[in-house]
Tab-separated table of C-alpha atoms in Angstrom:
chain	number	residue	atom	x	y	z
M	70	MET	CA	-3.437	-22.757	14.580
M	71	LYS	CA	-3.376	-22.321	10.807
M	72	LYS	CA	-5.315	-19.061	11.001
M	73	PHE	CA	-2.479	-17.522	13.029
M	74	VAL	CA	0.294	-18.503	10.616
M	75	LEU	CA	-0.138	-15.579	8.212
M	76	PRO	CA	-0.557	-12.902	10.936
M	77	LEU	CA	2.571	-14.243	12.657
M	78	LEU	CA	4.446	-14.168	9.344
M	79	ILE	CA	3.312	-10.571	8.827
M	80	LEU	CA	4.558	-9.711	12.315
M	81	PHE	CA	7.895	-11.438	11.698
M	82	MET	CA	8.532	-9.796	8.322
M	83	SER	CA	7.494	-6.392	9.661
M	84	GLY	CA	9.925	-6.764	12.566
M	85	LEU	CA	12.646	-7.974	10.215
M	86	TYR	CA	12.229	-4.880	8.051
M	87	ILE	CA	12.056	-2.449	10.964
M	88	PHE	CA	14.932	-3.811	13.010
M	89	CYS	CA	17.269	-5.642	10.650
M	90	ILE	CA	17.237	-4.215	7.114
M	91	PRO	CA	19.819	-1.433	6.522
M	92	GLU	CA	19.060	1.797	4.693
M	93	ASN	CA	21.328	0.802	1.820
M	94	PRO	CA	21.195	-0.590	-0.755
M	95	THR	CA	17.849	1.051	-1.473
M	96	PRO	CA	16.430	-1.780	-3.665
M	97	LEU	CA	16.922	-4.225	-0.790
M	98	LYS	CA	15.291	-1.814	1.650
M	99	VAL	CA	12.267	-1.254	-0.603
M	100	THR	CA	11.859	-4.983	-1.306
M	101	PHE	CA	11.693	-5.885	2.366
M	102	LYS	CA	9.430	-2.904	3.027
M	103	LEU	CA	6.911	-4.244	0.527
M	104	ILE	CA	6.894	-7.856	1.739
M	105	PRO	CA	4.698	-7.198	4.834
M	106	MET	CA	2.208	-5.313	2.663
M	107	VAL	CA	2.069	-8.178	0.154
M	108	LEU	CA	1.294	-10.535	3.038
M	109	ILE	CA	-1.316	-8.143	4.438
M	110	ILE	CA	-3.029	-8.008	1.038
M	111	ILE	CA	-3.031	-11.818	0.880
M	112	TYR	CA	-4.524	-11.833	4.381
M	113	ALA	CA	-7.234	-9.375	3.316
M	114	PHE	CA	-7.925	-11.387	0.166
M	115	GLN	CA	-8.938	-14.344	2.334
M	116	PHE	CA	-12.090	-12.404	3.240
M	117	CYS	CA	-12.942	-11.820	-0.434
M	118	ASN	CA	-14.469	-15.101	-1.529
M	119	THR	CA	-16.389	-15.779	-4.740
M	120	LYS	CA	-19.307	-13.806	-3.301
M	121	ALA	CA	-17.203	-10.881	-2.135
M	122	LYS	CA	-18.987	-7.546	-1.943
M	123	PRO	CA	-17.877	-4.421	-3.861
M	124	THR	CA	-16.890	-2.742	-0.591
M	125	GLN	CA	-14.349	-5.476	0.089
M	126	TRP	CA	-12.805	-5.061	-3.339
M	127	ILE	CA	-12.660	-1.284	-2.928
M	128	ILE	CA	-10.749	-1.545	0.344
M	129	LEU	CA	-8.544	-4.303	-1.039
M	130	SER	CA	-7.695	-1.948	-3.914
M	131	GLY	CA	-6.797	0.714	-1.353
M	132	LEU	CA	-4.348	-1.692	0.270
M	133	PHE	CA	-2.749	-2.437	-3.090
M	134	ILE	CA	-2.399	1.241	-4.007
M	135	CYS	CA	-0.847	2.003	-0.613
M	136	MET	CA	1.649	-0.775	-1.284
M	137	LEU	CA	2.546	0.986	-4.530
M	138	GLY	CA	2.993	4.148	-2.487
M	139	ASP	CA	5.493	2.332	-0.273
M	140	GLY	CA	7.635	1.688	-3.316
M	141	LEU	CA	7.145	5.024	-5.052
M	142	ILE	CA	7.939	7.162	-2.027
M	143	ALA	CA	11.483	5.788	-1.970
M	144	GLY	CA	12.132	7.523	-5.294
M	145	SER	CA	9.757	10.474	-5.151
M	146	PHE	CA	7.962	11.916	-2.150
M	147	ILE	CA	5.303	13.505	-4.363
M	148	PHE	CA	4.533	10.293	-6.270
M	149	GLY	CA	4.408	8.338	-3.032
M	150	LEU	CA	2.152	10.944	-1.438
M	151	ALA	CA	-0.152	10.855	-4.471
M	152	ALA	CA	-0.411	7.068	-4.303
M	153	PHE	CA	-1.268	7.103	-0.616
M	154	LEU	CA	-3.826	9.861	-1.207
M	155	VAL	CA	-5.542	7.687	-3.835
M	156	GLY	CA	-5.344	4.708	-1.473
M	157	HIS	CA	-7.085	6.725	1.238
M	158	LEU	CA	-9.791	7.713	-1.232
M	159	PHE	CA	-10.475	4.027	-1.827
M	160	TYR	CA	-10.658	3.444	1.930
M	161	LEU	CA	-12.939	6.465	2.259
M	162	PHE	CA	-15.346	5.272	-0.441
M	163	GLY	CA	-15.314	1.766	0.972
M	164	PHE	CA	-16.097	2.892	4.513
M	165	ILE	CA	-18.801	5.289	3.358
M	166	ARG	CA	-20.633	2.375	1.740
M	167	VAL	CA	-21.125	0.771	5.175
M	168	TRP	CA	-21.751	4.015	7.068
M	169	LYS	CA	-23.811	3.504	10.230
M	170	PHE	CA	-25.049	6.827	11.538
M	171	SER	CA	-24.527	7.581	15.213
M	172	LYS	CA	-24.578	11.005	16.839
M	173	PRO	CA	-21.538	10.313	19.086
M	174	ARG	CA	-19.517	8.986	16.146
M	175	PHE	CA	-20.697	11.844	13.930
M	176	ALA	CA	-19.512	14.321	16.579
M	177	MET	CA	-15.995	12.892	16.298
M	178	PHE	CA	-15.720	15.024	13.172
M	179	ILE	CA	-15.099	18.013	15.460
M	180	LEU	CA	-12.100	16.347	17.111
M	181	ILE	CA	-10.684	15.190	13.788
M	182	LEU	CA	-11.176	18.655	12.290
M	183	GLY	CA	-9.414	20.272	15.239
M	184	TYR	CA	-6.475	17.866	15.079
M	185	SER	CA	-6.180	18.237	11.305
M	186	PHE	CA	-6.164	22.027	11.568
M	187	LEU	CA	-3.493	22.071	14.257
M	188	ILE	CA	-1.094	19.680	12.562
M	189	SER	CA	-1.602	21.084	9.059
M	190	ASN	CA	-0.933	24.584	10.392
M	191	GLU	CA	2.379	23.428	11.881
M	192	LEU	CA	3.313	21.553	8.716
M	193	VAL	CA	2.473	24.414	6.362
M	194	ASN	CA	4.483	26.904	8.431
M	195	ALA	CA	7.471	24.560	8.566
M	196	ILE	CA	7.287	23.766	4.850
M	197	ALA	CA	7.105	27.468	3.970
M	198	GLU	CA	10.062	28.284	6.228
M	199	ASN	CA	12.125	25.573	4.569
M	200	GLY	CA	11.405	26.992	1.117
M	201	ASN	CA	9.311	24.048	-0.079
M	202	SER	CA	6.158	26.026	-0.802
M	203	LYS	CA	5.303	23.750	-3.760
M	204	LEU	CA	4.516	21.017	-1.219
M	205	VAL	CA	1.951	23.083	0.689
M	206	ILE	CA	-1.089	22.255	-1.449
M	207	PRO	CA	-0.291	18.505	-1.799
M	208	VAL	CA	0.244	18.199	1.956
M	209	ILE	CA	-2.973	20.075	2.784
M	210	ALA	CA	-4.895	17.888	0.315
M	211	TYR	CA	-3.432	14.781	1.905
M	212	VAL	CA	-4.341	15.910	5.429
M	213	ILE	CA	-7.928	16.571	4.322
M	214	VAL	CA	-8.298	13.190	2.630
M	215	ILE	CA	-6.763	11.111	5.425
M	216	SER	CA	-8.885	12.998	7.972
M	217	LEU	CA	-12.062	12.216	6.048
M	218	MET	CA	-10.908	8.618	5.728
M	219	ALA	CA	-10.486	8.334	9.492
M	220	TRP	CA	-13.900	9.904	10.109
M	221	SER	CA	-15.575	7.594	7.609
M	222	ALA	CA	-13.948	4.612	9.352
M	223	ILE	CA	-15.275	5.836	12.696
M	224	MET	CA	-18.745	6.136	11.163
M	225	THR	CA	-18.705	2.432	10.257
M	226	GLY	CA	-18.667	1.531	13.939
M	227	ASN	CA	-16.198	-1.265	13.139
M	228	LYS	CA	-13.473	-1.409	15.795
M	229	TRP	CA	-10.855	-2.804	13.413
M	230	ALA	CA	-11.434	-0.121	10.778
M	231	ILE	CA	-11.476	2.576	13.456
M	232	GLY	CA	-8.259	1.360	15.054
M	233	GLY	CA	-6.542	1.008	11.694
M	234	SER	CA	-7.532	4.462	10.478
M	235	ILE	CA	-6.462	6.176	13.703
M	236	LEU	CA	-3.087	4.422	13.650
M	237	PHE	CA	-2.670	5.440	10.001
M	238	VAL	CA	-3.229	9.076	10.959
M	239	LEU	CA	-0.754	8.685	13.823
M	240	SER	CA	1.862	7.080	11.579
M	241	ASP	CA	1.605	9.798	8.936
M	242	SER	CA	1.590	12.503	11.600
M	243	ILE	CA	4.897	11.227	12.978
M	244	LEU	CA	6.342	10.891	9.477
M	245	SER	CA	5.368	14.395	8.394
M	246	TRP	CA	6.403	15.976	11.708
M	247	ASN	CA	9.787	14.254	11.523
M	248	MET	CA	10.229	15.279	7.888
M	249	PHE	CA	9.133	18.899	8.046
M	250	VAL	CA	8.963	20.194	11.639
M	251	SER	CA	11.535	18.548	13.930
M	252	ASN	CA	13.245	15.244	14.540
M	253	VAL	CA	11.193	12.614	16.345
M	254	PRO	CA	13.200	10.123	18.440
M	255	GLN	CA	12.909	6.565	17.116
M	256	SER	CA	10.847	7.935	14.231
M	257	SER	CA	11.435	4.976	11.899
M	258	LEU	CA	10.302	2.476	14.538
M	259	LEU	CA	7.211	4.524	15.415
M	260	ILE	CA	6.243	5.242	11.813
M	261	MET	CA	6.548	1.718	10.462
M	262	SER	CA	5.158	-0.138	13.489
M	263	THR	CA	2.009	2.005	13.514
M	264	TYR	CA	1.797	1.846	9.706
M	265	TYR	CA	1.938	-1.932	9.400
M	266	THR	CA	-0.456	-2.329	12.318
M	267	ALA	CA	-2.861	0.148	10.711
M	268	GLN	CA	-2.855	-1.695	7.395
M	269	PHE	CA	-3.287	-5.063	9.103
M	270	LEU	CA	-6.277	-3.818	11.108
M	271	ILE	CA	-7.902	-2.355	7.993
M	272	ALA	CA	-7.331	-5.672	6.210
M	273	HIS	CA	-8.764	-7.562	9.198
M	274	SER	CA	-11.846	-5.325	9.193
M	275	LEU	CA	-12.932	-6.961	5.930
M	276	GLY	CA	-13.963	-9.984	7.960
M	277	SER	CA	-16.643	-8.087	9.885
M	278	LEU	CA	-17.117	-4.743	8.146
M	279	LEU	CA	-19.998	-5.988	6.031
M	280	ASN	CA	-21.949	-7.815	8.738
M	281	ASN	CA	-25.649	-7.369	8.018
M	282	SER	CA	-24.813	-5.432	4.873
M	283	SER	CA	-25.259	-6.327	1.204
M	284	LYS	CA	-22.867	-3.674	-0.121
């Protein structure tokens, strides 16, 4: 039963933030937004014992940097975006270290590339129309990095990493579409529920990601 206590606490605090915490005051909102991520990092840390591998520490660092992004984005979209981009780079490098080549998984690059092109095209057009052209390059860079992150997770063959990365892409797709293209019904619920689930799955992947690997 003890092993379920922390996941249940993560679920409870995530639900509390999503459904109960008001938009204002902002410090209260940000504090409760960060609590589930702190718990997720603690959960991930359980898999990093005294003989933890570098890959585990790399991905754990990615979780921490994404948590910083959660706080920064409340004050500055660009700073928050930059933090998440760096976090995805850590995930990308971590997943690449345990890459397991497979032709079917390798071919998923085509689907990811197609999706990335379609959504980035819509975002860039919307951003340009709204007169925010300075955001075009950062957004394109972010789409490229998160797409590579998702592909690298798929190439690990680990179901938890794959599920987490795909949900992360979905969460950010909803967020960016809602922000730049058009309103998405229940956007906050969809964004945060997929986001917390994505981070939890990536954290959980540390328990099996390195099976039969010394990296």
